[in-house]
PDB file of C-alpha atoms in Angstrom:
ATOM      1  CA  MET A 248     -88.314  70.872 -16.110  1.00 55.00           C
ATOM      2  CA  LYS A 249     -91.975  70.240 -15.829  1.00 55.00           C
ATOM      3  CA  ARG A 250     -92.349  72.778 -13.449  1.00 56.00           C
ATOM      4  CA  LYS A 251     -90.246  75.247 -15.758  1.00 49.00           C
ATOM      5  CA  LEU A 252     -92.712  74.131 -18.709  1.00 44.00           C
ATOM      6  CA  ILE A 253     -95.851  74.610 -16.656  1.00 47.00           C
ATOM      7  CA  LEU A 254     -94.320  78.626 -15.915  1.00 45.00           C
ATOM      8  CA  PHE A 255     -93.065  79.154 -18.898  1.00 44.00           C
ATOM      9  CA  GLY A 256     -96.907  78.372 -19.845  1.00 48.00           C
ATOM     10  CA  VAL A 257     -98.558  80.335 -17.440  1.00 43.00           C
ATOM     11  CA  LEU A 258     -96.040  83.792 -17.987  1.00 43.00           C
ATOM     12  CA  GLY A 259     -97.381  83.053 -22.010  1.00 45.00           C
ATOM     13  CA  ILE A 260    -101.111  82.958 -21.139  1.00 43.00           C
ATOM     14  CA  LEU A 261    -100.341  86.523 -18.998  1.00 41.00           C
ATOM     15  CA  ILE A 262     -98.374  87.978 -21.352  1.00 41.00           C
ATOM     16  CA  ALA A 263    -101.360  87.236 -23.932  1.00 42.00           C
ATOM     17  CA  THR A 264    -103.600  88.409 -21.638  1.00 40.00           C
ATOM     18  CA  SER A 265    -102.619  91.815 -20.786  1.00 41.00           C
ATOM     19  CA  LEU A 266    -101.691  92.707 -24.529  1.00 38.00           C
ATOM     20  CA  SER A 267    -104.839  92.347 -25.187  1.00 40.00           C
ATOM     21  CA  ALA A 268    -106.750  93.862 -22.890  1.00 41.00           C
ATOM     22  CA  CYS A 269    -104.732  96.991 -24.353  1.00 41.00           C
ATOM     23  CA  GLY A 270    -106.327  97.477 -27.019  1.00 39.00           C
ATOM     24  CA  GLY A 271    -103.607  97.580 -29.227  1.00 36.00           C
ATOM     25  CA  THR A 272    -103.873  98.983 -33.389  1.00 32.00           C
ATOM     26  CA  PRO A 273    -107.399  97.834 -34.831  1.00 41.00           C
ATOM     27  CA  ALA A 274    -106.813  95.062 -37.455  1.00 41.00           C
ATOM     28  CA  PRO A 275    -106.260  96.526 -41.061  1.00 53.00           C
ATOM     29  CA  THR A 276    -109.716  95.913 -43.324  1.00 72.00           C
ATOM     30  CA  GLY A 277    -107.480  95.082 -46.669  1.00 91.00           C
ATOM     31  CA  LEU A 278    -109.732  98.184 -48.226  1.00 96.00           C
ATOM     32  CA  THR A 279    -108.340 100.728 -50.441  1.00 96.00           C
ATOM     33  CA  ILE A 280    -110.159 102.949 -52.157  1.00 97.00           C
ATOM     34  CA  THR A 281    -108.719 104.186 -55.754  1.00 97.00           C
ATOM     35  CA  ASP A 282    -109.672 106.368 -58.092  1.00 98.00           C
ATOM     36  CA  VAL A 283    -112.170 108.464 -56.683  1.00 98.00           C
ATOM     37  CA  TRP A 284    -113.921 111.242 -58.707  1.00 98.00           C
ATOM     38  CA  ALA A 285    -117.200 112.787 -59.164  1.00 98.00           C
ATOM     39  CA  ARG A 286    -119.013 114.183 -61.838  1.00 95.00           C
ATOM     40  CA  ALA A 287    -119.154 118.100 -61.779  1.00 94.00           C
ATOM     41  CA  SER A 288    -122.433 119.540 -61.428  1.00 89.00           C
ATOM     42  CA  ALA A 289    -124.095 122.595 -63.403  1.00 73.00           C
ATOM     43  CA  MET A 290    -126.982 124.112 -61.278  1.00 55.00           C
ATOM     44  CA  SER A 291    -129.234 127.339 -61.862  1.00 47.00           C
ATOM     45  CA  THR A 292    -130.446 129.676 -59.071  1.00 49.00           C
ATOM     46  CA  ASP A 293    -133.809 127.544 -60.077  1.00 47.00           C
ATOM     47  CA  ALA A 294    -131.994 124.618 -59.419  1.00 46.00           C
ATOM     48  CA  MET A 295    -131.178 124.956 -55.841  1.00 47.00           C
ATOM     49  CA  GLU A 296    -134.497 126.798 -55.330  1.00 51.00           C
ATOM     50  CA  MET A 297    -136.770 123.265 -56.356  1.00 48.00           C
ATOM     51  CA  GLY A 298    -134.502 121.217 -54.447  1.00 51.00           C
ATOM     52  CA  GLY A 299    -130.832 121.017 -56.435  1.00 61.00           C
ATOM     53  CA  LYS A 300    -129.701 118.866 -58.964  1.00 90.00           C
ATOM     54  CA  ASN A 301    -127.626 115.673 -58.293  1.00 94.00           C
ATOM     55  CA  SER A 302    -124.620 113.948 -59.222  1.00 95.00           C
ATOM     56  CA  ALA A 303    -122.425 110.691 -59.306  1.00 96.00           C
ATOM     57  CA  VAL A 304    -119.270 109.376 -57.451  1.00 98.00           C
ATOM     58  CA  TYR A 305    -117.127 107.037 -59.022  1.00 98.00           C
ATOM     59  CA  MET A 306    -113.984 104.631 -57.753  1.00 98.00           C
ATOM     60  CA  LYS A 307    -112.447 101.369 -57.230  1.00 98.00           C
ATOM     61  CA  ILE A 308    -112.682  99.639 -54.291  1.00 98.00           C
ATOM     62  CA  ASN A 309    -109.906  97.231 -53.974  1.00 97.00           C
ATOM     63  CA  ASN A 310    -109.942  94.310 -51.393  1.00 97.00           C
ATOM     64  CA  ASP A 311    -106.710  92.232 -50.320  1.00 96.00           C
ATOM     65  CA  GLY A 312    -108.703  90.857 -47.611  1.00 94.00           C
ATOM     66  CA  ALA A 313    -111.807  88.627 -46.785  1.00 95.00           C
ATOM     67  CA  ALA A 314    -114.969  89.425 -48.667  1.00 97.00           C
ATOM     68  CA  ASP A 315    -117.134  92.817 -47.595  1.00 97.00           C
ATOM     69  CA  LYS A 316    -120.602  94.582 -48.582  1.00 98.00           C
ATOM     70  CA  LEU A 317    -120.715  98.706 -49.010  1.00 98.00           C
ATOM     71  CA  VAL A 318    -123.647  98.902 -47.113  1.00 98.00           C
ATOM     72  CA  GLN A 319    -123.829 102.149 -47.269  1.00 98.00           C
ATOM     73  CA  ALA A 320    -122.477 106.658 -48.302  1.00 98.00           C
ATOM     74  CA  THR A 321    -122.995 109.265 -46.982  1.00 98.00           C
ATOM     75  CA  SER A 322    -121.958 113.844 -47.747  1.00 98.00           C
ATOM     76  CA  THR A 323    -123.260 116.896 -46.594  1.00 96.00           C
ATOM     77  CA  VAL A 324    -122.863 118.195 -50.304  1.00 97.00           C
ATOM     78  CA  ALA A 325    -126.185 116.079 -50.839  1.00 97.00           C
ATOM     79  CA  ALA A 326    -129.628 115.173 -49.166  1.00 96.00           C
ATOM     80  CA  SER A 327    -129.038 111.988 -49.622  1.00 97.00           C
ATOM     81  CA  THR A 328    -126.843 109.645 -51.089  1.00 97.00           C
ATOM     82  CA  GLU A 329    -127.887 105.987 -52.876  1.00 98.00           C
ATOM     83  CA  LEU A 330    -125.897 102.477 -53.988  1.00 98.00           C
ATOM     84  CA  HIS A 331    -126.935 102.858 -57.742  1.00 97.00           C
ATOM     85  CA  THR A 332    -126.263 100.939 -60.829  1.00 96.00           C
ATOM     86  CA  VAL A 333    -127.187 101.337 -64.526  1.00 94.00           C
ATOM     87  CA  GLU A 334    -128.628  98.363 -66.722  1.00 90.00           C
ATOM     88  CA  MET A 335    -130.253  97.573 -70.112  1.00 88.00           C
ATOM     89  CA  LYS A 336    -133.703  96.605 -69.798  1.00 88.00           C
ATOM     90  CA  ASP A 337    -136.114  96.299 -73.048  1.00 90.00           C
ATOM     91  CA  GLY A 338    -133.469  98.297 -74.832  1.00 89.00           C
ATOM     92  CA  VAL A 339    -133.385 101.441 -72.389  1.00 91.00           C
ATOM     93  CA  MET A 340    -130.763 102.267 -69.935  1.00 90.00           C
ATOM     94  CA  GLN A 341    -132.044 102.342 -66.207  1.00 91.00           C
ATOM     95  CA  MET A 342    -130.455 103.518 -63.362  1.00 93.00           C
ATOM     96  CA  ARG A 343    -131.729 101.603 -59.913  1.00 94.00           C
ATOM     97  CA  PRO A 344    -130.937 101.636 -56.831  1.00 96.00           C
ATOM     98  CA  VAL A 345    -128.703  98.774 -55.726  1.00 97.00           C
ATOM     99  CA  GLU A 346    -130.891  96.049 -53.092  1.00 94.00           C
ATOM    100  CA  GLY A 347    -129.064  94.989 -50.165  1.00 95.00           C
ATOM    101  CA  GLY A 348    -125.209  96.717 -50.780  1.00 97.00           C
ATOM    102  CA  ILE A 349    -122.067  96.465 -53.430  1.00 98.00           C
ATOM    103  CA  ASP A 350    -120.451  93.328 -52.822  1.00 98.00           C
ATOM    104  CA  VAL A 351    -116.736  93.846 -52.543  1.00 98.00           C
ATOM    105  CA  PRO A 352    -115.043  90.418 -53.106  1.00 98.00           C
ATOM    106  CA  ALA A 353    -112.424  88.719 -51.402  1.00 97.00           C
ATOM    107  CA  ARG A 354    -108.748  89.187 -52.691  1.00 96.00           C
ATOM    108  CA  GLY A 355    -111.112  91.243 -55.468  1.00 97.00           C
ATOM    109  CA  ALA A 356    -112.094  94.479 -56.396  1.00 98.00           C
ATOM    110  CA  VAL A 357    -115.052  96.141 -57.908  1.00 98.00           C
ATOM    111  CA  GLU A 358    -114.946  99.439 -59.895  1.00 98.00           C
ATOM    112  CA  LEU A 359    -117.950 102.246 -59.370  1.00 98.00           C
ATOM    113  CA  LYS A 360    -117.875 103.760 -62.932  1.00 96.00           C
ATOM    114  CA  PRO A 361    -120.007 105.494 -65.520  1.00 94.00           C
ATOM    115  CA  GLY A 362    -122.386 103.259 -66.811  1.00 94.00           C
ATOM    116  CA  GLY A 363    -122.325 100.831 -63.713  1.00 96.00           C
ATOM    117  CA  LEU A 364    -122.095 100.705 -60.253  1.00 98.00           C
ATOM    118  CA  HIS A 365    -121.843 104.023 -58.695  1.00 98.00           C
ATOM    119  CA  VAL A 366    -122.551 106.534 -55.428  1.00 98.00           C
ATOM    120  CA  MET A 367    -125.821 109.013 -56.306  1.00 97.00           C
ATOM    121  CA  LEU A 368    -125.418 112.079 -54.618  1.00 97.00           C
ATOM    122  CA  ILE A 369    -129.439 113.147 -54.961  1.00 96.00           C
ATOM    123  CA  GLY A 370    -130.498 116.464 -54.400  1.00 94.00           C
ATOM    124  CA  LEU A 371    -127.179 118.571 -53.328  1.00 95.00           C
ATOM    125  CA  HIS A 372    -126.967 121.685 -51.623  1.00 94.00           C
ATOM    126  CA  GLN A 373    -123.973 123.034 -53.622  1.00 91.00           C
ATOM    127  CA  ASP A 374    -123.003 122.990 -57.239  1.00 92.00           C
ATOM    128  CA  LEU A 375    -120.420 121.203 -57.744  1.00 95.00           C
ATOM    129  CA  LYS A 376    -117.339 122.702 -59.620  1.00 95.00           C
ATOM    130  CA  PRO A 377    -114.276 121.142 -61.213  1.00 95.00           C
ATOM    131  CA  GLY A 378    -111.437 121.549 -58.698  1.00 96.00           C
ATOM    132  CA  ASP A 379    -113.420 121.020 -56.048  1.00 97.00           C
ATOM    133  CA  THR A 380    -113.572 118.257 -53.207  1.00 98.00           C
ATOM    134  CA  PHE A 381    -115.361 117.087 -50.430  1.00 98.00           C
ATOM    135  CA  ASN A 382    -115.361 113.977 -47.887  1.00 98.00           C
ATOM    136  CA  LEU A 383    -117.796 110.927 -49.026  1.00 98.00           C
ATOM    137  CA  LYS A 384    -118.254 108.223 -45.754  1.00 98.00           C
ATOM    138  CA  LEU A 385    -118.491 104.747 -46.727  1.00 98.00           C
ATOM    139  CA  THR A 386    -119.835 102.015 -44.520  1.00 98.00           C
ATOM    140  CA  PHE A 387    -119.253  98.707 -45.172  1.00 97.00           C
ATOM    141  CA  GLU A 388    -120.433  95.755 -42.981  1.00 97.00           C
ATOM    142  CA  LYS A 389    -117.578  94.257 -42.528  1.00 96.00           C
ATOM    143  CA  ALA A 390    -114.335  97.192 -42.260  1.00 95.00           C
ATOM    144  CA  GLY A 391    -117.241  99.719 -41.052  1.00 96.00           C
ATOM    145  CA  VAL A 392    -116.902 103.462 -41.996  1.00 97.00           C
ATOM    146  CA  MET A 393    -113.900 104.763 -44.057  1.00 97.00           C
ATOM    147  CA  GLU A 394    -113.938 108.935 -44.670  1.00 97.00           C
ATOM    148  CA  ILE A 395    -112.454 109.833 -47.962  1.00 98.00           C
ATOM    149  CA  PRO A 396    -111.896 113.023 -49.955  1.00 98.00           C
ATOM    150  CA  VAL A 397    -113.956 113.177 -53.312  1.00 98.00           C
ATOM    151  CA  PRO A 398    -112.380 115.453 -55.872  1.00 98.00           C
ATOM    152  CA  VAL A 399    -114.618 116.895 -58.501  1.00 98.00           C
ATOM    153  CA  ARG A 400    -114.493 117.064 -62.362  1.00 95.00           C
ATOM    154  CA  ALA A 401    -115.945 117.338 -65.884  1.00 88.00           C
ATOM    155  CA  LEU A 402    -117.563 113.763 -67.175  1.00 73.00           C
ATOM    156  CA  VAL A 403    -115.541 113.884 -70.131  1.00 69.00           C
ATOM    157  CA  GLN A 404    -111.448 114.972 -69.833  1.00 56.00           C
TER     158      GLN A 404
END
């Protein structure tokens, strides 16, 4: 009896070890991105020649897992991207970069919306028209990189 227990124990360890070495399917991150959209831009030829205009991307980041942090966003439609927030200072709304990233709480959500947190697209390479779509790469501290399609729409609909 004791011999059978030892044999089954060793067999179980061997199976577990060989399965873990296979790599398997990566564990789900628990993050889902919803309600994604970018503000349309209206670019003149002069604006294009002077380095383009800016726009912003908004979304809701839902988290069914452990706390994470959005640390970077990139896209080929702009010269650079920054994580931004808007806050009231001395009675004036001011936009500024978010230092250290945007926290995504465990089993919670964070909303990037007009007048608040958002991804700033700086120096657009092209006009963003309602109906267009482009890709945005989001880099999270724990979940890694997620690439999402971003539909463009007018600010007021």
